[in-house]
Amino acid sequence: MKSQIKYTDEPIGRVKIVADFLPSPEELAVRNNNTKVTMSLSSESVEYFKEAAKKNDMPYQKMIRELLDEYVAHQKDR
């Protein structure tokens, strides 16, 4: 930090209390039950997911997993 913060003794004004909307640490720590599998995908598909994941700054395996999870959720709703 280049500039130093200057603190003043001014009144804060009206304070508004908002409801706690953040998840608890226990909720944040919940992990999905993942099962490791080995599968063969086309090189074209893998390359697509790698490029898309790089653009979105996430691992490509996670992107594939989330796609499959969305597909399953959609199929269950049918």
Tab-separated table of C-alpha atoms in Angstrom:
chain	number	residue	atom	x	y	z
A	1	MET	CA	0.000	0.000	0.000
A	2	LYS	CA	1.585	3.238	-1.110
A	3	SER	CA	-0.611	5.828	0.566
A	4	GLN	CA	-1.225	5.847	4.279
A	5	ILE	CA	-4.799	5.672	5.572
A	6	LYS	CA	-5.963	8.755	7.452
A	7	TYR	CA	-8.422	8.006	10.210
A	8	THR	CA	-10.868	10.647	11.413
A	9	ASP	CA	-13.170	10.878	14.388
A	10	GLU	CA	-16.322	11.645	12.398
A	11	PRO	CA	-19.778	10.254	13.181
A	12	ILE	CA	-20.650	7.076	11.290
A	13	GLY	CA	-24.302	7.921	10.607
A	14	ARG	CA	-27.266	5.556	10.509
A	15	VAL	CA	-26.292	1.924	10.892
A	16	LYS	CA	-28.337	-0.747	9.132
A	17	ILE	CA	-28.110	-4.319	10.385
A	18	VAL	CA	-28.437	-6.910	7.642
A	19	ALA	CA	-29.282	-10.583	8.027
A	20	ASP	CA	-26.372	-13.008	7.981
A	21	PHE	CA	-26.409	-14.486	4.480
A	22	LEU	CA	-23.037	-16.209	4.441
A	23	PRO	CA	-22.905	-19.995	4.754
A	24	SER	CA	-21.422	-21.449	7.908
A	25	PRO	CA	-17.931	-22.972	7.783
A	26	GLU	CA	-19.552	-26.408	8.094
A	27	GLU	CA	-21.645	-25.753	4.977
A	28	LEU	CA	-18.603	-24.542	3.081
A	29	ALA	CA	-16.648	-27.648	4.023
A	30	VAL	CA	-19.285	-30.028	2.630
A	31	ARG	CA	-17.775	-32.078	-0.137
A	32	ASN	CA	-19.643	-34.033	-2.742
A	33	ASN	CA	-19.108	-37.739	-2.738
A	34	ASN	CA	-17.019	-38.168	-5.852
A	35	THR	CA	-16.203	-41.512	-7.391
A	36	LYS	CA	-13.083	-41.817	-9.490
A	37	VAL	CA	-13.630	-43.382	-12.895
A	38	THR	CA	-11.467	-44.040	-15.912
A	39	MET	CA	-13.005	-43.308	-19.287
A	40	SER	CA	-11.852	-42.640	-22.806
A	41	LEU	CA	-12.916	-39.354	-24.392
A	42	SER	CA	-12.203	-38.105	-27.871
A	43	SER	CA	-9.184	-35.864	-28.195
A	44	GLU	CA	-11.462	-33.203	-29.653
A	45	SER	CA	-13.712	-33.239	-26.579
A	46	VAL	CA	-10.815	-33.084	-24.146
A	47	GLU	CA	-9.227	-30.220	-26.059
A	48	TYR	CA	-12.535	-28.337	-26.059
A	49	PHE	CA	-12.914	-28.673	-22.289
A	50	LYS	CA	-9.290	-27.706	-21.678
A	51	GLU	CA	-9.713	-24.515	-23.726
A	52	ALA	CA	-13.063	-23.642	-22.138
A	53	ALA	CA	-11.730	-24.326	-18.656
A	54	LYS	CA	-8.679	-22.159	-19.264
A	55	LYS	CA	-10.928	-19.260	-20.343
A	56	ASN	CA	-12.946	-19.674	-17.140
A	57	ASP	CA	-9.921	-20.261	-14.880
A	58	MET	CA	-10.962	-23.679	-13.627
A	59	PRO	CA	-9.753	-27.267	-14.000
A	60	TYR	CA	-11.168	-29.013	-17.058
A	61	GLN	CA	-12.013	-32.143	-15.040
A	62	LYS	CA	-14.218	-30.038	-12.774
A	63	MET	CA	-15.952	-28.544	-15.802
A	64	ILE	CA	-16.697	-32.024	-17.184
A	65	ARG	CA	-17.909	-33.196	-13.753
A	66	GLU	CA	-20.245	-30.203	-13.401
A	67	LEU	CA	-21.604	-30.763	-16.915
A	68	LEU	CA	-22.372	-34.385	-16.085
A	69	ASP	CA	-23.956	-33.395	-12.750
A	70	GLU	CA	-26.210	-30.892	-14.553
A	71	TYR	CA	-27.167	-33.529	-17.101
A	72	VAL	CA	-28.091	-36.019	-14.380
A	73	ALA	CA	-30.107	-33.402	-12.458
A	74	HIS	CA	-31.998	-32.546	-15.651
A	75	GLN	CA	-32.713	-36.213	-16.403
A	76	LYS	CA	-33.997	-36.796	-12.855
A	77	ASP	CA	-36.496	-33.952	-13.274
A	78	ARG	CA	-38.089	-35.611	-16.319
